[in-house]
Amino acid sequence: MSGFAYEIRDIGLAAVGRHRLEWADREMPVVRAIRERFSRERPLEGIRVAACVHVTAESANLARALVSGGARLIMIASNPLSTQDDVAAALVKEFQIPVFALKGEDIETYRRHIHTALETKPQVIIDDGADLVATLVREHASLVPHIIGTTEETTTGVIRLRAMAAQGVLAFPVIAVNDSRTKHLFDNRYGTGQSTWDGILRATNVLIAGKRVVVVGYGMCGRGVAMRARGLGARVIVTEVDPIRAIEAVMDGYEVMPIREAARIGDIFVTVTGNRHVLDRDHLLAMKDGAIVCNAGHFDVEINLEALREIADPPRRIREYVQEYRIRQTGHRILVLAEGRLVNLAAAEGHPPAVMDLSFANQALAVEYLVKHRGTLPPGIHVLPPDIDREIAQLKLQAMGIEIDQLTEEQRQYLASWEHGT
Ligand code: NAD
Ligand code: ADE
C-alpha cells in the first residue's frame, strides 16, 4: 500500500485512528494554527526529523504539523505500552508517515525501533525521556555531526540530558520543552492530574471517595494528582524528600508523612517522582491487603517490582491492567496497575488534547527554532525564549475566547523604575 517501511499492529485500524486524531484536533487549536502556518511557510523543508514520543492522537497532530512544514518524519514509541495502534495505522495509511510502534511491544522491539529511527540519520530529534538521544550518543556517535539539535518533552528526559551535559557528552543543542511554562505548568499538572485518575479508574473502577490516596512526590505532576484525588473525595497524603515542596503540600492542605508511615495506611499509591524504588520492599511489605499501587512517572522504576516478585507468589492478572501479587509473609494482596508503567498512557489515553495542544505547540516551535538557528546555538540545554512561551499562551487564550488586560504605559514605566517608594 505504501512505498516505505513501517511496523505497526494493524493497518486495518486506520479509519478508526483517523477519526480519533481528528477528534483530538478539534481541541488543539494552537497546533492547528501552527500546522496551517507551516504549510504556507514550509520552515522544515527537507529536514529529517525522528520523533520518539507516545504515539497518540495528540502526537499524531504534532506529526501532521511537522510534515506540513516540510519535515521528513519517522515516529517511534517512547514507551512499550503507550501506543494507540489505530492512530499509528492512520499515520501510516492516511498521512504516509513511517511509524514503528506497537502497543505491548517487547523491550527488544522497542530498542530495535530506536535503531531504525537513527538509521534515517535524523537532523532533529524529538525525544520523550531521552532514550533516543542516549542511544545516539552511546552507540551511534558517527551520526552526531548530522544533528542540528534535539528537543525533550519530559522532566526525566531533561534530568538525563543535564547529566549528559555535565559529563561533557552532549555535543549539540537541546531545547528542554518541559521547561517552558506553557508545558510543565499545564501538561504535568492538569494533564497528569486528570489522566492518571482516568487510568486508575479505567483499570479498576474503584470508588475514590473516602479512600486514603498516597501521592509520592509533590512536583508538578504530584500536585495535579493530589488536587484531582481531593476533588474525587479522597483523603490525600503526600510524601516528599524536598522540604520546600513538603511545606507546600502541608499548606495546600494535605497530610505529609514519611512513606514508611503512609505505606501502612494507604489504599491507593501513586508514584510521580521520576526516581527509583520510591515504593521499596519494606513499603510493599507494610501495605494493607488490597492496596493499589501505580506509577505516573516516566520510567517503570518507581515501584520496586523485582522485590515484589521476590516476596510474593507469581502474580495473577485479574483485570486487563491489574496484576495481583500475594505477599507470602502477610498473605496481603497488592494490586499493581499497568505493570508499573505510566498508568495514564497504558490504561487510559494519556493527557487530553486540550493540554497536549500547549506541549506540542512548544515541540513544533522548538523544532522550527532549532532549524532557524542552525549552527548558531551552542551545545547544551536551552529553553525556548519567553516570547515564544507567551505567544503560545496568547494563542491558547484567544482560542478559548478569553481576553486579558494589557499594561498601560504608566504601569510599564512604573514597573521599570525604582524612584517611587514610600
Ligand atoms: P518534579 O521534579 O517537578 O517532581 C518530582 C518530585 O518528586 C520532586 O518534588 C522530588 O523532590 C520528589 N521526589 C524525588 N524522590 C522522592 C522520594 N524518594 N520520595 C518522595 N518524593 C520524591 O517532576 P514532575 O514534572 O512532577 O515529573 C515527575 C515524573 O513524571 C517524571 O518522571 C516525569 O518525566 C514524569 N511525567 C509523566 C507524565 C505522564 O504523562 N505520566 C507527564 C509529565 C511528566
Ligand atoms: N504524554 C502524556 N499524555 C500524552 C498524550 N496524550 N500524547 C502524547 N504524549 C503524552
Tab-separated table of N, CA and C and ligand atoms in Angstrom, residues 54 56 58-59 84 128 153 187 195 344-345 349-352 356 360, ligand 2:
chain	number	residue	atom	x	y	z
A	54	HIS	N	5.136	9.243	22.795
A	54	HIS	CA	3.975	8.367	22.934
A	54	HIS	C	3.149	8.550	21.661
A	56	THR	N	0.112	8.793	20.006
A	56	THR	CA	-1.276	9.004	20.420
A	56	THR	C	-1.968	9.929	19.414
A	58	GLU	N	-2.841	12.798	19.972
A	58	GLU	CA	-2.304	14.147	20.149
A	58	GLU	C	-0.949	14.283	19.446
A	59	SER	N	-0.076	13.286	19.623
A	59	SER	CA	1.226	13.391	18.948
A	59	SER	C	1.048	13.229	17.444
A	84	GLN	N	-1.145	3.996	20.635
A	84	GLN	CA	-2.536	3.787	20.215
A	84	GLN	C	-2.463	3.200	18.803
A	128	ASP	N	11.173	11.908	24.189
A	128	ASP	CA	10.340	11.955	25.398
A	128	ASP	C	10.928	10.940	26.368
A	153	GLU	N	10.777	16.348	25.879
A	153	GLU	CA	9.411	16.581	26.336
A	153	GLU	C	9.255	16.555	27.855
A	187	ASP	N	0.646	20.663	31.298
A	187	ASP	CA	0.720	19.222	30.979
A	187	ASP	C	1.003	18.421	32.246
A	195	SER	N	-5.372	12.640	33.763
A	195	SER	CA	-5.256	11.357	33.041
A	195	SER	C	-4.792	10.223	33.949
A	344	ASN	N	-1.406	6.436	33.137
A	344	ASN	CA	-2.314	7.287	32.353
A	344	ASN	C	-2.245	6.979	30.864
A	345	LEU	N	-1.072	6.540	30.396
A	345	LEU	CA	-0.940	6.253	28.969
A	345	LEU	C	-1.195	4.787	28.656
A	349	GLU	N	-5.838	7.122	27.899
A	349	GLU	CA	-5.381	7.663	26.610
A	349	GLU	C	-4.342	8.757	26.764
A	350	GLY	N	-3.730	8.860	27.964
A	350	GLY	CA	-2.787	9.956	28.168
A	350	GLY	C	-3.544	11.253	28.399
A	351	HIS	N	-2.798	12.344	28.380
A	351	HIS	CA	-3.433	13.641	28.638
A	351	HIS	C	-4.413	13.986	27.519
A	352	PRO	N	-5.465	14.713	27.865
A	352	PRO	CA	-6.412	15.157	26.847
A	352	PRO	C	-5.759	16.130	25.861
A	356	MET	N	-2.343	18.834	25.645
A	356	MET	CA	-1.212	18.490	24.763
A	356	MET	C	-1.054	19.532	23.663
A	360	PHE	N	2.604	20.340	22.581
A	360	PHE	CA	3.056	20.055	21.223
A	360	PHE	C	3.197	21.319	20.387
B	2	ADE	N1	2.129	12.435	27.399
B	2	ADE	C1	1.082	12.497	28.242
B	2	ADE	N2	-0.080	12.442	27.558
B	2	ADE	C2	0.237	12.341	26.252
B	2	ADE	C3	-0.543	12.253	25.073
B	2	ADE	N3	-1.878	12.264	25.093
B	2	ADE	N4	0.118	12.146	23.902
B	2	ADE	C4	1.469	12.132	23.877
B	2	ADE	N5	2.243	12.231	24.953
B	2	ADE	C5	1.630	12.331	26.149
